[in-house]
XYZ file of C-alpha atoms in Angstrom:
684
model
C 127.037 77.419 125.459
C 125.615 77.246 128.938
C 122.242 77.968 130.430
C 120.671 78.802 133.753
C 118.063 76.516 135.208
C 114.574 77.712 136.043
C 112.075 76.015 138.352
C 108.749 74.635 137.213
C 106.009 72.798 139.031
C 104.846 69.325 138.121
C 101.794 69.273 135.911
C 98.674 67.461 136.988
C 95.782 66.176 134.902
C 96.128 67.290 131.283
C 98.641 69.978 132.219
C 102.326 70.776 131.708
C 104.748 73.575 131.210
C 106.251 75.444 128.338
C 108.829 78.103 127.686
C 110.293 80.275 125.048
C 113.090 80.368 122.554
C 114.128 80.077 119.200
C 116.647 79.968 116.627
C 119.368 83.237 114.457
C 128.299 96.255 110.139
C 125.358 98.227 109.424
C 125.892 100.003 106.153
C 126.900 103.602 106.107
C 124.350 105.060 103.712
C 120.647 105.003 103.114
C 118.189 106.370 100.630
C 114.592 106.379 99.566
C 113.475 104.895 96.254
C 110.888 104.928 93.472
C 107.107 105.235 93.084
C 104.804 102.479 94.302
C 101.707 100.795 92.992
C 99.070 99.019 95.033
C 95.887 97.081 94.558
C 92.918 99.340 93.897
C 90.632 97.747 96.487
C 90.011 100.419 99.110
C 89.302 100.285 102.814
C 89.097 102.345 105.943
C 92.352 103.852 107.171
C 91.968 102.173 110.549
C 90.173 98.898 109.900
C 91.106 96.232 107.387
C 88.772 95.606 104.495
C 87.070 92.381 105.693
C 86.582 91.234 102.114
C 90.351 91.195 101.544
C 91.029 88.946 104.539
C 91.442 85.221 103.987
C 88.373 83.053 104.444
C 88.764 80.181 106.889
C 88.373 77.168 104.609
C 87.523 73.690 105.785
C 89.728 70.907 104.368
C 86.898 69.886 102.023
C 86.355 73.475 100.797
C 90.065 73.862 100.109
C 90.158 70.506 98.331
C 87.253 71.576 96.113
C 89.003 74.825 95.155
C 92.144 72.875 94.304
C 90.055 70.448 92.227
C 88.458 73.316 90.308
C 91.824 74.980 89.698
C 93.313 71.677 88.538
C 90.397 71.123 86.177
C 90.884 74.538 84.578
C 94.692 74.645 84.592
C 95.009 74.132 80.833
C 92.742 77.120 80.189
C 94.702 79.137 82.748
C 97.985 78.279 81.049
C 96.572 79.423 77.719
C 95.269 82.652 79.264
C 98.737 83.323 80.688
C 100.347 82.780 77.291
C 102.332 79.696 78.274
C 103.740 77.495 75.536
C 102.311 74.138 74.492
C 105.089 72.287 76.329
C 104.348 74.076 79.610
C 101.911 72.640 82.141
C 100.659 74.074 85.406
C 100.471 72.084 88.644
C 98.221 73.473 91.399
C 100.059 73.796 94.691
C 97.674 75.782 96.884
C 94.539 77.921 96.736
C 93.600 80.688 99.165
C 90.262 82.452 98.948
C 89.393 85.832 100.454
C 86.041 86.650 102.006
C 85.028 88.652 98.928
C 85.584 85.644 96.650
C 88.999 86.692 95.329
C 91.156 83.594 94.866
C 94.933 83.291 94.938
C 96.079 80.130 93.172
C 99.711 79.094 93.485
C 101.112 76.982 90.647
C 104.280 75.050 89.954
C 105.235 74.549 86.317
C 106.608 71.776 84.103
C 108.228 71.973 80.674
C 108.172 68.923 78.427
C 107.435 66.916 81.568
C 110.394 68.323 83.541
C 109.909 70.347 86.755
C 110.665 74.043 86.228
C 112.442 75.272 89.366
C 111.793 78.988 89.711
C 108.774 78.713 87.439
C 106.233 79.078 90.247
C 103.606 81.788 90.043
C 100.522 83.095 91.853
C 97.386 84.077 89.931
C 94.868 86.376 91.613
C 91.333 86.235 90.215
C 88.197 88.119 91.120
C 85.016 86.355 92.204
C 83.823 86.695 88.599
C 86.925 84.899 87.347
C 88.794 87.898 85.914
C 92.578 87.798 86.315
C 93.644 90.706 88.524
C 97.355 90.036 88.894
C 100.070 87.451 88.289
C 103.209 87.243 90.436
C 106.015 85.178 88.882
C 109.186 83.863 90.469
C 111.045 84.440 87.195
C 110.659 87.006 84.436
C 111.988 84.635 81.753
C 109.776 84.631 78.667
C 107.903 81.748 77.074
C 110.218 81.942 74.065
C 113.283 81.631 76.294
C 111.781 78.584 77.982
C 110.801 77.072 74.633
C 114.435 77.315 73.534
C 115.661 74.992 76.301
C 117.234 71.787 74.942
C 116.041 68.894 77.115
C 118.898 66.576 76.084
C 121.722 66.619 78.650
C 125.395 66.723 77.639
C 126.668 65.204 80.894
C 125.660 62.005 82.671
C 123.695 62.048 85.948
C 126.703 60.505 87.702
C 128.757 63.626 86.966
C 126.077 65.810 88.551
C 125.956 63.525 91.594
C 129.734 63.722 92.008
C 129.665 67.492 91.756
C 126.866 67.734 94.351
C 128.632 65.420 96.813
C 131.741 67.555 96.482
C 129.746 70.675 97.277
C 128.243 69.026 100.358
C 131.608 67.825 101.643
C 133.095 71.273 101.079
C 130.302 72.654 103.276
C 131.313 70.278 106.097
C 128.719 67.537 105.612
C 129.363 64.228 107.344
C 128.580 60.921 105.613
C 127.300 62.841 102.586
C 125.439 60.656 100.125
C 122.964 61.254 97.308
C 119.484 60.345 98.526
C 118.548 59.268 95.013
C 119.691 59.662 91.437
C 119.803 63.256 90.163
C 116.663 64.349 88.342
C 116.579 66.472 85.215
C 114.945 69.872 85.720
C 114.714 73.230 84.024
C 116.478 75.804 86.201
C 114.709 79.148 85.808
C 115.337 80.908 89.112
C 118.551 82.722 88.180
C 117.783 84.231 84.787
C 117.687 82.517 81.397
C 116.133 79.021 81.671
C 118.512 76.103 81.174
C 118.556 72.340 81.514
C 120.044 71.145 84.778
C 120.221 68.291 87.247
C 118.930 68.535 90.810
C 120.726 66.308 93.311
C 119.615 65.989 96.939
C 122.502 65.113 99.246
C 121.684 63.347 102.520
C 123.799 62.358 105.502
C 124.490 64.849 108.268
C 125.569 68.468 108.362
C 128.618 69.537 110.339
C 126.668 70.048 113.598
C 124.731 66.788 113.333
C 121.621 68.245 111.677
C 120.239 65.974 108.935
C 121.356 67.038 105.484
C 119.042 67.756 102.556
C 121.297 69.867 100.376
C 119.781 70.564 96.956
C 122.493 71.155 94.351
C 121.656 72.387 90.851
C 124.200 71.358 88.203
C 124.389 72.665 84.626
C 123.452 69.716 82.392
C 125.730 71.029 79.636
C 128.935 71.927 81.497
C 128.683 70.180 84.874
C 129.166 73.490 86.714
C 127.263 74.187 89.935
C 124.525 76.748 89.339
C 122.922 77.002 92.778
C 122.444 75.206 96.084
C 120.148 75.462 99.074
C 119.538 73.565 102.276
C 116.037 72.115 102.703
C 116.475 71.401 106.411
C 115.477 74.723 107.967
C 116.629 75.214 111.528
C 117.252 77.595 114.431
C 119.687 77.557 117.366
C 118.602 77.632 120.991
C 118.562 76.291 124.504
C 115.567 76.513 126.798
C 113.951 76.192 130.185
C 110.235 76.519 130.694
C 107.485 78.792 131.952
C 104.570 77.376 133.874
C 101.762 74.839 133.776
C 99.630 74.529 130.661
C 96.827 72.346 129.315
C 97.791 69.781 126.675
C 95.653 68.145 124.009
C 95.977 64.389 124.520
C 93.941 61.278 123.758
C 93.036 58.060 125.523
C 91.234 57.160 128.705
C 92.043 56.105 132.242
C 95.097 53.874 132.256
C 96.179 54.605 128.670
C 96.991 58.070 127.321
C 99.202 59.405 124.545
C 100.472 62.751 123.296
C 98.058 62.785 120.367
C 96.150 66.026 119.904
C 92.985 65.009 118.059
C 91.683 68.606 118.101
C 94.660 69.793 116.039
C 95.053 67.423 113.138
C 96.159 64.517 115.367
C 99.534 66.121 116.053
C 101.745 63.589 117.841
C 104.936 63.920 119.844
C 107.561 61.169 119.717
C 110.671 60.253 121.704
C 113.775 59.671 119.544
C 115.703 58.699 122.685
C 118.914 60.205 121.239
C 118.517 58.560 117.851
C 118.780 60.529 114.592
C 116.334 58.765 112.282
C 112.789 57.438 112.192
C 109.871 58.673 114.269
C 110.886 57.140 117.558
C 108.271 56.076 120.107
C 104.982 57.884 120.694
C 104.854 59.291 124.216
C 102.260 57.354 126.222
C 101.478 56.717 129.856
C 98.992 55.392 132.362
C 98.053 58.870 133.589
C 97.523 62.181 131.851
C 100.434 63.865 133.657
C 103.389 64.764 131.411
C 106.761 65.726 132.829
C 107.800 67.219 136.132
C 109.395 70.482 135.056
C 112.901 69.034 134.939
C 114.965 68.302 131.847
C 115.978 64.985 133.414
C 112.416 63.764 132.879
C 112.015 62.751 129.225
C 108.345 63.780 129.210
C 109.117 67.409 130.077
C 110.647 68.204 126.687
C 107.745 66.380 125.033
C 105.222 68.487 126.935
C 106.936 71.707 125.827
C 107.038 70.685 122.170
C 103.437 69.483 122.251
C 102.244 72.720 123.842
C 104.199 74.873 121.392
C 102.693 73.007 118.442
C 99.167 73.476 119.819
C 99.608 77.210 120.437
C 101.042 77.722 116.963
C 98.195 75.741 115.350
C 95.645 77.844 117.248
C 97.378 81.098 116.279
C 97.328 80.371 112.543
C 93.734 79.146 112.672
C 92.236 81.893 114.835
C 94.251 84.849 113.522
C 94.764 83.943 109.851
C 92.093 81.324 109.164
C 94.704 78.709 108.199
C 93.723 75.177 109.175
C 97.122 73.616 109.854
C 100.515 74.067 108.244
C 99.328 73.009 104.790
C 95.842 74.418 105.256
C 94.391 70.912 104.937
C 93.660 70.201 108.608
C 96.472 67.641 108.905
C 98.843 67.986 111.836
C 102.610 67.670 111.593
C 104.416 65.738 114.318
C 107.184 66.537 116.777
C 110.299 64.547 117.673
C 112.248 65.304 120.849
C 115.573 64.063 122.263
C 117.291 64.090 118.882
C 120.955 63.003 118.970
C 123.376 63.717 121.790
C 124.349 67.227 122.898
C 122.531 68.544 119.824
C 122.106 72.289 120.265
C 119.506 72.965 117.581
C 115.964 72.409 116.351
C 114.743 72.056 112.788
C 111.851 71.671 110.381
C 112.028 68.943 107.707
C 109.628 68.930 104.738
C 110.336 65.280 103.972
C 108.865 64.084 107.275
C 106.507 67.059 107.757
C 107.833 67.331 111.282
C 109.652 69.431 113.867
C 112.703 67.991 115.635
C 114.394 69.199 118.827
C 117.770 68.478 120.361
C 118.532 68.387 124.090
C 121.204 71.064 124.048
C 124.671 71.057 125.520
C 125.171 68.104 127.859
C 121.641 66.925 126.998
C 120.562 69.172 129.873
C 118.608 71.954 128.189
C 116.151 70.709 125.542
C 115.371 73.172 122.778
C 111.645 72.593 123.159
C 109.883 75.884 123.774
C 106.992 77.982 122.603
C 108.740 80.225 120.109
C 111.016 77.409 118.949
C 107.940 75.434 117.965
C 106.361 78.497 116.360
C 109.562 79.235 114.453
C 109.922 75.678 113.142
C 106.228 75.224 112.298
C 106.309 78.545 110.457
C 109.066 77.150 108.251
C 106.459 74.565 107.297
C 103.898 77.250 106.491
C 106.445 79.099 104.348
C 107.380 75.880 102.556
C 103.741 75.195 101.720
C 102.978 78.748 100.568
C 105.690 81.017 99.122
C 108.344 78.280 99.209
C 111.077 80.893 99.742
C 114.403 79.360 98.701
C 116.584 78.846 101.778
C 119.503 80.770 100.286
C 120.346 84.378 99.421
C 117.832 87.147 100.144
C 114.876 84.765 99.901
C 116.533 82.639 102.608
C 116.816 85.650 104.899
C 113.127 86.402 104.344
C 112.352 82.743 105.085
C 114.160 82.896 108.433
C 112.654 86.285 109.282
C 109.165 84.927 108.580
C 109.729 82.241 111.208
C 111.027 84.830 113.686
C 108.098 87.146 112.959
C 105.514 84.465 113.629
C 107.439 83.137 116.631
C 107.029 86.599 118.145
C 103.386 86.712 117.051
C 102.626 83.350 118.687
C 104.367 84.412 121.895
C 102.179 87.527 122.145
C 99.091 85.515 121.130
C 99.717 82.868 123.786
C 99.876 85.563 126.485
C 101.676 83.309 128.955
C 101.941 85.157 132.274
C 105.434 83.791 132.960
C 106.730 84.395 129.458
C 105.172 87.601 128.218
C 105.329 88.504 124.547
C 108.375 90.450 123.419
C 110.519 91.235 120.380
C 113.516 89.370 121.797
C 114.312 85.988 120.269
C 115.619 83.369 122.677
C 115.521 85.597 125.732
C 114.812 82.677 128.089
C 117.593 80.323 127.026
C 120.799 82.193 127.859
C 122.424 80.813 124.732
C 125.254 83.345 125.091
C 125.876 82.555 128.753
C 125.409 86.165 129.841
C 121.626 86.490 129.934
C 121.334 88.213 126.542
C 118.825 87.131 123.880
C 119.768 85.274 120.739
C 118.309 87.970 118.447
C 116.751 91.430 118.720
C 114.034 92.568 116.339
C 114.185 96.253 117.284
C 117.904 96.463 116.437
C 119.154 93.169 114.992
C 122.843 94.164 114.975
C 122.871 94.041 118.784
C 123.516 90.284 118.502
C 126.860 91.041 116.847
C 126.091 89.380 113.498
C 122.623 90.250 112.199
C 122.119 93.209 109.889
C 119.886 96.201 110.649
C 119.335 97.281 107.054
C 119.459 96.024 103.494
C 122.596 96.429 101.368
C 123.630 94.985 98.024
C 125.704 92.107 99.436
C 123.254 90.894 102.041
C 122.342 87.855 99.970
C 125.825 86.489 100.682
C 125.280 86.527 104.452
C 124.095 83.477 106.417
C 120.287 83.434 106.294
C 119.988 83.674 110.090
C 121.706 87.078 109.920
C 120.394 88.355 106.577
C 116.975 87.950 108.225
C 117.794 91.002 110.353
C 116.397 93.716 108.043
C 113.034 91.936 107.672
C 112.828 91.405 111.433
C 113.635 95.093 111.849
C 110.967 96.043 109.285
C 108.368 94.032 111.237
C 109.281 95.738 114.499
C 109.194 99.215 112.937
C 105.848 98.530 111.266
C 104.418 97.163 114.521
C 105.809 99.577 117.105
C 107.607 102.385 115.285
C 111.099 103.776 115.834
C 112.708 105.272 118.912
C 112.720 104.336 122.571
C 109.777 102.621 124.274
C 108.970 100.000 126.893
C 106.647 97.059 126.096
C 105.743 94.395 128.664
C 108.636 95.561 130.809
C 111.258 95.325 128.041
C 113.082 98.449 126.834
C 113.541 98.921 123.084
C 115.196 101.621 120.996
C 114.814 101.048 117.270
C 116.813 103.176 114.809
C 116.180 103.767 111.101
C 118.748 103.696 108.326
C 117.723 107.140 107.023
C 117.529 108.758 110.440
C 113.847 109.645 110.027
C 111.091 108.382 112.347
C 108.603 105.592 111.629
C 105.159 105.451 113.251
C 103.956 101.909 113.918
C 100.478 100.598 113.093
C 100.305 97.892 115.763
C 101.508 94.312 115.737
C 98.145 92.786 114.728
C 98.018 94.744 111.468
C 101.687 94.072 110.751
C 101.094 90.319 111.199
C 98.125 90.349 108.814
C 100.081 92.237 106.175
C 103.090 89.899 106.355
C 100.971 86.733 106.346
C 98.832 87.790 103.391
C 101.935 88.838 101.440
C 103.621 85.505 102.251
C 100.643 83.469 101.096
C 99.470 85.491 98.083
C 102.364 87.667 96.804
C 105.711 86.031 97.601
C 107.283 83.318 95.421
C 110.334 81.070 95.754
C 112.682 83.819 94.541
C 111.239 86.868 96.330
C 113.985 89.236 97.511
C 113.804 92.303 99.750
C 112.597 94.556 96.932
C 109.938 91.986 96.040
C 108.868 91.718 99.682
C 108.344 95.473 99.740
C 106.258 95.287 96.568
C 104.185 92.421 97.971
C 103.509 93.982 101.373
C 102.541 97.282 99.771
C 100.106 95.487 97.474
C 98.557 93.789 100.499
C 98.389 97.031 102.495
C 96.535 98.536 99.543
C 94.069 95.652 99.446
C 93.428 95.711 103.190
C 93.482 99.439 103.934
C 93.662 101.372 100.659
C 96.664 102.999 99.010
C 96.062 106.382 100.652
C 95.761 104.931 104.150
C 98.061 105.487 107.115
C 98.804 101.748 107.043
C 100.014 101.855 103.434
C 102.249 104.828 104.171
C 103.612 103.109 107.293
C 104.640 100.090 105.209
C 106.537 102.431 102.862
C 108.206 104.194 105.780
C 109.144 100.974 107.599
C 110.827 99.627 104.456
C 112.623 102.957 103.964
C 113.727 102.633 107.586
C 115.761 99.558 106.603
C 117.028 101.050 103.319
C 114.509 99.442 100.968
C 112.578 101.950 98.867
C 111.222 105.441 99.205
C 109.353 107.028 102.092
C 105.682 107.858 101.755
C 106.449 111.570 101.731
C 109.607 111.335 99.665
C 111.813 111.179 102.748
C 111.777 114.891 103.446
C 112.746 116.438 106.751
C 110.955 119.785 107.268
C 113.755 120.894 109.569
C 116.380 120.840 106.778
C 114.815 121.954 103.494
C 118.052 122.953 101.680
C 118.341 126.011 99.441
C 117.518 124.527 96.037
C 120.972 124.801 94.403
C 121.231 122.319 91.510
C 124.330 120.538 90.153
C 123.626 118.517 86.995
C 125.284 116.298 84.363
C 123.363 115.925 81.078
C 125.975 113.813 79.267
C 124.465 110.552 78.027
C 126.104 107.371 79.351
C 125.253 103.972 77.826
C 124.385 101.194 80.283
C 125.950 97.871 79.196
C 123.799 94.752 79.248
C 125.035 92.418 81.973
C 127.079 92.834 85.121
C 129.287 95.877 84.339
C 128.531 99.189 86.043
C 128.821 102.752 84.713
C 128.831 106.139 86.386
C 127.770 109.720 85.710
C 129.465 112.386 87.823
C 128.757 115.898 89.044
C 131.236 118.119 90.858
C 129.825 120.110 93.757
C 131.691 123.275 94.711
C 131.069 126.478 96.606
C 129.201 124.711 99.414
C 130.248 124.919 103.051
C 130.150 122.083 105.541
C 128.082 118.951 105.188
C 125.492 117.870 102.626
C 121.836 118.130 103.737
C 119.806 115.322 105.303
C 117.374 115.746 102.402
C 119.742 115.695 99.435
C 117.609 115.317 96.278
C 118.999 112.963 93.633
C 117.324 113.362 90.242
C 117.664 110.351 87.930
C 116.587 110.183 84.278
C 117.318 106.756 82.777
C 115.907 105.182 79.630
C 115.822 101.382 79.888
C 113.743 98.561 78.418
C 113.346 96.711 81.777
C 114.003 98.877 84.821
C 113.785 95.887 87.170
C 117.275 94.937 85.939
C 118.866 98.048 87.401
C 120.685 98.655 90.670
C 121.300 102.373 91.237
C 123.621 103.920 93.845
C 124.742 107.408 94.790
C 128.474 107.485 95.557
C 129.684 110.301 97.810
C 133.061 112.041 97.345
C 134.649 109.841 100.037
C 133.362 106.644 98.375
C 130.404 106.035 100.706
C 127.550 104.389 98.817
C 123.846 105.121 99.180
C 121.457 102.658 97.578
C 118.731 104.408 95.564
C 117.119 101.461 93.797
C 117.332 97.679 94.068
C 116.903 95.238 91.200
C 113.433 93.685 91.107
C 112.834 90.963 88.500
C 109.065 91.459 88.705
C 109.291 95.198 87.825
C 108.940 95.012 84.039
C 108.209 98.694 83.362
C 110.444 100.880 81.214
C 112.714 103.723 82.375
C 113.614 105.261 85.725
C 112.577 108.876 86.035
C 112.517 109.661 89.746
C 113.832 111.937 92.461
C 115.297 110.143 95.462
C 115.934 111.657 98.876
C 119.152 110.765 100.705
C 120.219 111.563 104.246
C 123.756 112.679 103.341
C 124.322 114.792 106.447
C 127.491 112.860 107.339
C 129.138 113.738 103.999
C 131.193 116.780 103.043
C 129.196 118.636 100.402
C 132.030 119.685 98.084
C 133.595 117.094 95.808
C 132.717 114.689 93.019
C 129.468 112.769 93.445
C 128.655 109.854 91.159
C 125.525 108.054 90.036
C 126.469 104.378 89.699
C 124.189 102.169 87.596
C 124.502 98.414 87.106
C 122.386 96.171 84.865
C 122.418 92.874 86.757
C 120.483 90.771 84.206
C 120.884 90.204 80.481
C 118.516 90.951 77.632
C 117.784 94.681 77.972
C 119.568 97.954 77.245
C 119.462 101.572 78.328
C 121.282 104.826 79.044
C 121.675 107.495 81.702
C 120.209 110.689 80.249
C 120.890 112.971 83.186
C 121.861 113.024 86.856
C 121.400 115.984 89.179
C 121.785 116.866 92.849
C 119.593 119.494 94.492
C 120.951 120.946 97.742
C-alpha cells in the first residue's frame, strides 16, 4: 500500500490537525417479503416522537436505573417465565423521554454464563412489559435439560482452540487463561460447552482475542469469533483543530477532562501495555508531519473528542458505556502496522503507523469507527462473526460517516466514502463506498443466503448500502461535491428520509432492539419497530425503512413492490399439491410450469405462498427461475415465532424467460418444528 502526503500547518496553543479514514458478485435476483409489525406508539410523519427518543442520563441516573433493575431482576425473571436455575444479570439500561425503559440482560444457568442468552426487556413508565427481544428462541425446558457435567477435560478444549487459532494464521497463539464452562445457546438447542480465549498475535500483527466455543461432550468446535475489532487504513490529515488537554504553563498532557478523562498514549512501536502519556511543556501538539510523534497523537485525540461529542449531543449517550468514563487511545503500535483496532479488554483504541511507519492510521473516521465498536460491544454486543459481524462492522462505518458529517471539517467534508483521504489502494480511490459497496471489488451490495460466510468487512456492505439508501435515496446525486449513484436490488427507487433520521433509527435499534445474534432479517425487524416508535407505522419514514431494506434484498416493499408501469395481465399458474417440509436442513420444492407466454417475465411477478408451519421464523423461502436463478422471498428469523406463511411476494423477474418450470424452494434451517407447502402460484 502507498499513500500521498498532504500538507498541514503546525498547531499553536491548544490546537492541532486531524483527518479522515477508516477501516473494510452481487446476487442475480431480488424479491420483496412478508408483512411487518411495528410499535403502536404514533408520531408525526415528519418529526420524531420526542417521547421515544433516548433521555440523556447522567452517570448517577444511569447507575440508579441499573441498581433498580438489579434489585428487581428475580421478579423480572419470574415474569419472563425463566426457570429456577436461570438468573438475570443487568448489562445496561436506556430510558426514553416518556419513561419507557430498555433493560439489557445477560443470563446464567446453574451459575454458568449463557452465551446467546442475552435479551432486552422494554417496559412502559408504569412498569408494564411491552416487548422482549431475545438472542435465542430456545425454550426454558430446553435450557433446563442441559447437563452441566462435562465429558471432556478443559485441556482438550484448550488444545482444540489453539489449533483453530493456528489454522487461522495466529502467531504465538496461547490460551489467555483456562477454558471456562458455559452454556452455548446462540446456535440453536442449548448445550454445555467450553469457551477458550486465545491470545498472542494475529497474522498481520493485530493482538489476538479469539473466542473458541468447544462442545463439552464431543470436543468439536461449535463456533468462534474474534474480539479484537479492527479496520484497515492509512491517513494524512486535514487542518488545525482545538484539543482538550489538561495542565498549566510548563506541564501539559493529552488528558481530556471534559470527556471522561480520555488520554492518548505513545506505544513507541511496542505492542503491549499503555505506553507513555503524551506530555509537554507547551500546549502545542505535533507539526502536521508524520515524522513528529505528537502529530498522530493529536489526530487520535481529536477523533476521540469529536466522536464523544457526537454520541452525547446527537444520541444523549454519555461516553462509550454511557457511564461518563472515557476510553483511551494508543498510537505508534508496532512497526509498519497497517491497521487500527478496538479492544474491549483494555477499553481502548489502538493505531498503527502504516506502511514504512510513514502514514499513521489516526484520523477522524478511524477513531469514530473504532469507538463505535466500543458502543456496539456495550449495547447489542453483536457477535463479530457471520451476519451479526457484518452488522457490527457496518455500524462502525455508519457512525464513522455520521461523525464526519457532524464534525463539519471544512477540509474534510462529510461524505459516504470510507477512507477517501488515505489512498490505501494507491490510485486515489476510497477504501469503501456506502452508495454502492461492490465498487471496492469485495463488498456486497445486497443480502443473499451465504453472506454470513463472507469476511465481516465485506458482509457489512448491504447494511452500509441500506443506510445510504435510507439517508439519501437511490439514483444519481451530488453531495458535498461527491457524485453518487446508488442502485437497488429490485430495480425500484427508494426515497431517502435524510441522514439525521437514519442515524437516529439505527442507533435506537442498536441500543434497544439488537442482540448478540441479530442477523439482517432481525435488523430489519428492529429498525422497523424503531421507525414505528419514532414516527408511527403509517409514516413516510416507516415506509422508507421498508423500501431501503427491500432495496438490498431484505423483506418486502411498503407498497408490495409494485411497478405501475408493468402491471401484468393477471394470468395465474398454480400447484396445489401438498409437500411436507422436513425438520432440519433439507430443502423441498413445489413446481409450476409456465407455458404460452412470450418473452420475459414481468418486473412485478406475484408469487403466492401458502405454508402451514409451527414456527415460520425457521423457514428460508426462494423462488427458482427456469434457468436456476434464485430469488430470495423470505429469510429465517429466529425471533419470528408466529405460525404459517400466507403471503404474496413481488419479484422483479424481468431478466428471466417466462416459459419454463418455476420452483418454490423451502428450507427449514432449525430443528423442532414441522410444516407443509399447501400451494404455490405465480401471477403474471
